[in-house]
CSV table of C-alpha atoms in Angstrom, one decimal:
chain,number,residue,atom,x,y,z
A,333,UNK,CA,78.5,190.0,205.7
A,334,UNK,CA,77.1,189.4,201.8
A,335,UNK,CA,77.6,191.3,198.7
A,336,UNK,CA,74.0,191.1,199.0
A,337,UNK,CA,74.0,193.1,201.6
A,338,UNK,CA,76.6,195.5,200.2
A,339,UNK,CA,74.9,195.9,197.0
A,340,UNK,CA,71.2,197.2,199.0
A,341,UNK,CA,72.7,199.6,200.5
A,342,UNK,CA,75.3,200.7,198.3
A,343,UNK,CA,72.2,201.0,195.3
A,344,UNK,CA,69.7,202.5,197.9
A,345,UNK,CA,71.7,205.3,199.0
A,346,UNK,CA,72.6,205.3,195.2
A,347,UNK,CA,69.3,205.9,193.8
A,348,UNK,CA,67.5,207.5,197.5
A,349,UNK,CA,65.0,204.0,198.2
A,350,UNK,CA,64.6,201.2,198.8
A,351,UNK,CA,62.2,200.4,196.0
A,352,UNK,CA,64.8,202.0,193.4
A,353,UNK,CA,67.2,199.7,195.0
A,354,UNK,CA,64.9,196.9,194.0
A,355,UNK,CA,64.3,197.5,191.1
A,356,UNK,CA,67.4,197.5,190.7
A,357,UNK,CA,68.7,194.6,192.4
A,358,UNK,CA,66.0,193.1,189.9
A,359,UNK,CA,64.5,192.1,193.1
A,360,UNK,CA,62.0,192.9,195.8
A,361,UNK,CA,61.4,195.5,198.2
A,362,UNK,CA,61.2,193.4,201.3
A,363,UNK,CA,64.7,191.1,200.3
A,364,UNK,CA,66.4,194.8,200.0
A,365,UNK,CA,64.9,195.7,203.5
A,366,UNK,CA,65.7,192.5,205.1
A,367,UNK,CA,69.5,192.3,204.0
A,368,UNK,CA,69.7,196.3,205.3
A,369,UNK,CA,68.0,194.4,208.3
A,370,UNK,CA,70.4,192.4,208.2
A,371,UNK,CA,73.3,194.4,207.8
A,372,UNK,CA,72.1,196.4,210.9
A,373,UNK,CA,71.6,193.3,213.6
A,374,UNK,CA,75.3,192.2,212.3
A,375,UNK,CA,76.9,194.9,214.2
A,376,UNK,CA,74.2,196.4,215.7
A,377,UNK,CA,74.2,199.8,214.6
A,378,UNK,CA,71.3,201.7,212.6
A,379,UNK,CA,72.6,202.4,209.2
A,380,UNK,CA,69.6,204.1,207.5
A,381,UNK,CA,67.7,207.1,209.1
A,382,UNK,CA,63.9,205.7,210.0
A,383,UNK,CA,63.1,209.4,211.3
A,384,UNK,CA,63.0,210.8,207.4
A,385,UNK,CA,61.2,210.1,204.8
A,386,UNK,CA,63.7,209.9,202.1
A,387,UNK,CA,66.0,207.1,202.7
A,388,UNK,CA,69.0,209.0,204.7
A,389,UNK,CA,71.8,206.9,205.6
A,390,UNK,CA,73.0,207.4,209.4
A,391,UNK,CA,77.3,208.7,210.3
A,392,UNK,CA,77.6,205.0,210.6
A,393,UNK,CA,75.3,204.4,207.3
A,394,UNK,CA,78.0,207.0,205.4
A,395,UNK,CA,81.0,204.8,206.6
A,396,UNK,CA,79.1,201.3,205.4
A,397,UNK,CA,78.9,202.5,202.5
A,398,UNK,CA,82.1,203.3,201.3
A,399,UNK,CA,83.7,200.5,202.2
A,400,UNK,CA,80.8,198.7,200.3
A,401,UNK,CA,81.9,200.5,197.4
A,402,UNK,CA,85.1,200.1,197.2
A,403,UNK,CA,84.4,196.2,197.8
A,404,UNK,CA,81.8,196.1,195.4
A,405,UNK,CA,84.5,197.7,192.7
A,406,UNK,CA,87.4,195.0,193.8
A,407,UNK,CA,84.7,191.8,193.2
A,408,UNK,CA,84.0,193.4,189.9
A,409,UNK,CA,87.6,193.5,188.7
A,410,UNK,CA,88.4,190.6,190.3
A,411,UNK,CA,85.7,188.3,188.5
A,412,UNK,CA,86.8,191.0,185.1
A,413,UNK,CA,90.2,189.8,185.7
A,414,UNK,CA,90.3,186.3,186.1
A,415,UNK,CA,86.8,184.6,184.8
A,416,UNK,CA,86.3,184.4,181.2
A,417,UNK,CA,84.0,187.0,178.9
A,418,UNK,CA,80.3,185.4,179.2
A,419,UNK,CA,80.5,184.9,182.4
A,420,UNK,CA,80.3,188.2,183.6
A,421,UNK,CA,77.5,189.5,184.5
A,422,UNK,CA,77.0,193.3,185.1
A,423,UNK,CA,75.3,196.4,184.7
A,424,UNK,CA,77.2,198.7,182.5
A,425,UNK,CA,75.0,202.6,181.8
A,426,UNK,CA,76.4,203.8,178.3
A,427,UNK,CA,76.1,207.2,177.3
A,428,UNK,CA,76.2,208.1,174.0
A,429,UNK,CA,74.7,211.3,171.6
A,430,UNK,CA,72.3,211.0,168.9
A,431,UNK,CA,75.0,211.1,165.6
A,432,UNK,CA,76.4,207.7,167.3
A,433,UNK,CA,73.1,205.8,167.8
A,434,UNK,CA,72.4,207.3,164.1
A,435,UNK,CA,75.2,205.1,162.2
A,436,UNK,CA,77.9,202.7,165.0
A,437,UNK,CA,75.4,201.9,168.0
A,438,UNK,CA,74.5,199.2,166.8
A,439,UNK,CA,77.3,197.2,165.9
A,440,UNK,CA,78.8,198.2,169.3
A,441,UNK,CA,75.5,196.2,171.0
A,442,UNK,CA,75.7,193.8,168.8
A,443,UNK,CA,79.7,193.5,170.0
A,444,UNK,CA,79.2,193.3,173.7
A,445,UNK,CA,76.0,190.9,172.8
A,446,UNK,CA,78.7,188.5,171.7
A,447,UNK,CA,81.4,189.4,174.1
A,448,UNK,CA,79.9,189.7,176.9
A,449,UNK,CA,76.2,187.8,176.8
A,450,UNK,CA,75.1,188.1,180.4
A,451,UNK,CA,75.8,192.2,180.3
A,452,UNK,CA,72.8,194.3,180.7
A,453,UNK,CA,74.1,197.4,178.8
A,454,UNK,CA,71.1,200.2,179.3
A,455,UNK,CA,72.1,203.0,176.4
A,456,UNK,CA,71.5,207.0,177.2
A,457,UNK,CA,71.2,208.9,174.0
A,458,UNK,CA,71.3,212.6,175.3
A,459,UNK,CA,73.0,216.1,174.4
A,460,UNK,CA,76.8,215.9,175.2
A,461,UNK,CA,76.2,219.0,178.3
A,462,UNK,CA,74.1,216.3,179.5
A,463,UNK,CA,75.9,212.9,179.4
A,464,UNK,CA,78.9,214.6,181.0
A,465,UNK,CA,77.3,215.9,184.5
A,466,UNK,CA,75.3,211.9,184.1
A,467,UNK,CA,78.9,211.2,184.4
A,468,UNK,CA,80.4,213.3,186.7
A,469,UNK,CA,77.0,211.7,188.8
A,470,UNK,CA,77.2,208.8,189.2
A,471,UNK,CA,74.6,207.7,186.5
A,472,UNK,CA,76.6,206.7,184.1
A,473,UNK,CA,79.9,204.1,183.9
A,474,UNK,CA,81.3,205.9,180.1
A,475,UNK,CA,79.9,208.3,177.9
A,476,UNK,CA,81.3,209.0,173.9
A,477,UNK,CA,80.9,212.7,173.4
A,478,UNK,CA,82.9,215.4,171.2
A,479,UNK,CA,86.3,216.2,172.8
A,480,UNK,CA,85.0,219.3,174.2
A,481,UNK,CA,85.0,219.5,177.4
A,482,UNK,CA,88.1,218.8,179.4
A,483,UNK,CA,88.3,217.7,182.6
A,484,UNK,CA,91.5,216.2,184.7
A,485,UNK,CA,88.3,213.8,186.6
A,486,UNK,CA,87.5,211.8,183.9
A,487,UNK,CA,90.2,209.8,181.4
A,488,UNK,CA,89.6,209.5,177.5
A,489,UNK,CA,90.0,207.9,174.7
A,490,UNK,CA,89.8,209.1,171.4
A,491,UNK,CA,87.1,206.8,169.2
A,492,UNK,CA,87.2,208.3,166.1
A,493,UNK,CA,86.1,211.5,164.5
A,494,UNK,CA,83.5,212.6,162.5
A,495,UNK,CA,83.8,215.2,159.6
A,496,UNK,CA,81.1,217.9,159.2
A,497,UNK,CA,79.9,220.3,155.5
A,498,UNK,CA,77.6,222.9,155.3
A,499,UNK,CA,74.5,222.2,153.4
A,500,UNK,CA,71.6,223.6,152.0
A,501,UNK,CA,68.6,222.4,150.1
A,502,UNK,CA,69.7,223.5,147.1
A,503,UNK,CA,68.8,226.7,145.5
A,504,UNK,CA,69.2,228.3,149.0
A,505,UNK,CA,73.0,229.1,148.8
A,506,UNK,CA,73.3,230.4,144.4
A,507,UNK,CA,75.7,228.1,142.7
A,508,UNK,CA,77.6,229.5,140.8
A,509,UNK,CA,80.8,227.3,140.6
A,510,UNK,CA,82.7,229.4,142.8
A,511,UNK,CA,84.2,229.1,146.6
A,512,UNK,CA,82.4,230.9,149.5
A,513,UNK,CA,84.1,232.1,152.6
A,514,UNK,CA,82.7,231.7,155.8
A,515,UNK,CA,81.7,235.0,156.4
A,516,UNK,CA,80.2,235.7,153.1
A,517,UNK,CA,78.0,232.0,154.3
A,518,UNK,CA,77.3,234.1,158.2
A,519,UNK,CA,74.8,236.1,156.0
A,520,UNK,CA,72.3,233.5,155.3
A,521,UNK,CA,70.2,231.8,158.3
A,522,UNK,CA,71.9,229.5,160.2
A,523,UNK,CA,70.5,226.2,161.5
A,524,UNK,CA,73.1,225.7,164.5
A,525,UNK,CA,73.4,223.3,167.0
A,526,UNK,CA,73.1,225.2,171.0
A,527,UNK,CA,76.5,224.3,173.8
A,528,UNK,CA,74.9,222.1,175.3
A,529,UNK,CA,76.3,220.2,171.8
A,530,UNK,CA,80.1,218.9,171.8
A,531,UNK,CA,80.0,219.9,168.1
A,532,UNK,CA,77.5,223.0,168.9
A,533,UNK,CA,80.3,223.8,171.0
A,534,UNK,CA,83.3,223.4,168.8
A,535,UNK,CA,81.8,225.1,165.9
A,536,UNK,CA,81.0,228.2,167.9
A,537,UNK,CA,84.1,228.3,168.9
A,538,UNK,CA,85.8,227.9,165.6
A,539,UNK,CA,83.4,230.7,164.1
A,540,UNK,CA,84.5,233.1,167.2
A,541,UNK,CA,88.2,232.4,165.9
A,542,UNK,CA,87.8,232.7,162.0
A,543,UNK,CA,86.4,236.2,163.6
A,544,UNK,CA,82.2,235.6,162.2
A,545,UNK,CA,79.0,236.0,164.0
A,546,UNK,CA,76.2,234.6,162.4
A,547,UNK,CA,73.4,237.7,162.7
A,548,UNK,CA,70.4,235.0,161.8
A,549,UNK,CA,70.8,232.3,163.9
A,550,UNK,CA,68.0,229.5,164.8
A,551,UNK,CA,69.3,226.8,167.9
A,552,UNK,CA,68.1,223.4,167.1
A,553,UNK,CA,69.7,220.6,169.1
A,554,UNK,CA,67.9,217.7,168.3
A,555,UNK,CA,70.1,216.5,165.0
A,556,UNK,CA,67.0,214.9,162.7
A,557,UNK,CA,65.4,217.7,163.4
A,558,UNK,CA,68.3,220.3,162.3
A,559,UNK,CA,68.5,217.5,159.2
A,560,UNK,CA,65.1,218.1,158.5
A,561,UNK,CA,65.0,222.2,158.2
A,562,UNK,CA,68.2,222.4,156.2
A,563,UNK,CA,65.8,219.6,154.1
A,564,UNK,CA,63.3,222.4,154.0
A,565,UNK,CA,65.6,225.5,152.8
A,566,UNK,CA,65.2,227.4,156.6
A,567,UNK,CA,68.3,227.6,156.0
A,568,UNK,CA,72.1,226.7,156.2
A,569,UNK,CA,73.8,224.1,158.4
A,570,UNK,CA,76.5,222.0,159.2
A,571,UNK,CA,76.4,217.9,159.2
A,572,UNK,CA,77.9,215.4,159.1
A,573,UNK,CA,79.0,214.5,155.7
A,574,UNK,CA,79.6,210.8,155.0
A,575,UNK,CA,76.2,209.5,156.2
A,576,UNK,CA,73.9,211.6,154.6
A,577,UNK,CA,75.7,211.5,151.3
A,578,UNK,CA,72.4,209.1,150.5
A,579,UNK,CA,70.7,212.7,150.9
A,580,UNK,CA,72.9,214.6,148.4
A,581,UNK,CA,73.3,211.8,146.0
A,582,UNK,CA,69.2,212.0,146.4
A,583,UNK,CA,69.3,216.1,145.3
A,584,UNK,CA,67.3,216.3,148.9
A,585,UNK,CA,70.8,218.4,150.1
A,586,UNK,CA,73.6,219.9,148.8
A,587,UNK,CA,77.1,220.2,150.1
A,588,UNK,CA,78.6,224.0,149.9
A,589,UNK,CA,82.4,224.7,149.1
A,590,UNK,CA,83.1,227.1,152.7
A,591,UNK,CA,86.3,228.0,153.1
A,592,UNK,CA,88.0,227.5,155.6
A,593,UNK,CA,86.5,224.4,155.9
A,594,UNK,CA,84.9,222.8,159.3
A,595,UNK,CA,87.8,221.3,161.2
A,596,UNK,CA,87.3,217.1,162.1
A,597,UNK,CA,85.5,217.0,165.4
A,598,UNK,CA,87.0,214.1,167.5
A,599,UNK,CA,85.5,211.7,169.6
A,600,UNK,CA,86.2,210.3,173.2
A,601,UNK,CA,85.2,207.7,175.1
A,602,UNK,CA,85.2,209.1,178.7
A,603,UNK,CA,84.7,207.7,182.4
A,604,UNK,CA,85.4,208.4,186.1
A,605,UNK,CA,89.2,207.8,187.1
A,606,UNK,CA,88.3,206.1,190.0
A,607,UNK,CA,85.8,203.9,188.1
A,608,UNK,CA,87.7,202.2,185.7
A,609,UNK,CA,87.6,198.6,185.1
A,610,UNK,CA,88.6,196.1,182.8
A,611,UNK,CA,85.1,196.0,181.0
A,612,UNK,CA,85.1,198.9,181.0
A,613,UNK,CA,88.6,199.4,178.6
A,614,UNK,CA,86.8,196.2,176.8
A,615,UNK,CA,83.8,197.9,176.0
A,616,UNK,CA,86.2,201.2,174.9
A,617,UNK,CA,88.3,199.3,172.5
A,618,UNK,CA,85.3,197.7,171.1
A,619,UNK,CA,83.7,201.1,170.3
A,620,UNK,CA,86.9,202.0,168.8
A,621,UNK,CA,87.3,199.0,166.3
A,622,UNK,CA,83.9,199.7,165.2
A,623,UNK,CA,83.2,203.1,165.6
A,624,UNK,CA,82.2,204.8,161.3
A,625,UNK,CA,80.9,207.8,161.6
A,626,UNK,CA,79.8,207.8,157.9
A,627,UNK,CA,77.0,205.6,157.5
A,628,UNK,CA,73.1,205.4,158.7
A,629,UNK,CA,71.9,202.3,161.2
A,630,UNK,CA,74.9,200.1,161.1
A,631,UNK,CA,73.9,196.2,162.3
A,632,UNK,CA,77.3,193.6,162.5
A,633,UNK,CA,74.7,191.7,160.2
A,634,UNK,CA,75.3,193.7,157.8
A,635,UNK,CA,79.9,193.8,158.7
A,636,UNK,CA,80.1,190.5,158.4
A,637,UNK,CA,78.5,189.9,154.6
A,638,UNK,CA,80.3,193.0,153.4
A,639,UNK,CA,83.4,190.9,154.7
A,640,UNK,CA,82.1,188.1,153.2
């Protein structure tokens, strides 16, 4: 029995087909079929029900799948523990939100490539809720999202935090030099993120705690679109304060002084408890090292030039 045979069975079961497993393992479908056939011959039992169109495991196949998963995890752990970082070969699927992708994700990718040149990074940019569901479905290995999804199945580490502010196009909210109360601001049309967004969930819950229920709301799931609609003067919105400072400096947006002020939103790295590995832990530490929501589209080279 070889790891290649176990990988074939594992990925066929995980992805639902021989072709998908072949693509995942960068080989041919015939090679995948050959590995499964070898396993079946070795144990003299069918591992897949070939009467079905989809690749479905038999009862013995289910047992073999559980065994394969454990052995592959132990192999990966051994390689990561005793091997040099530069020789670790793995695919790791990391989910991030749009704000992370727009700010410090390029730096994280650069650090991973520097420390683990043979690791293949597969990023997924999506809403926080979708990323959490993909993590629970084993479609992702690690997600970095706002800390709004408490789940005992998903251990987490704090990565950083985002400071947001209420913003609008100059003139939408009369500038009289005084502080605006939140319930007064709520009389204006509000552009908000939906409940699929971790930030949207956090601020929706916070406004309800303040006893504020905006009457005129437009839900925008995309952060770039939300920023664009705010710049257009369609309404007021909560936006990441520091990374959008260039738009404020250019006169395209203005920060509204509102009381009470918006709370900061913590970002955390989450993974399934049973899937923790040395590589995952290392990537979490790299994320903690480079997390910076204050500037747009950061690159590792930019950081090195700043240090020089």
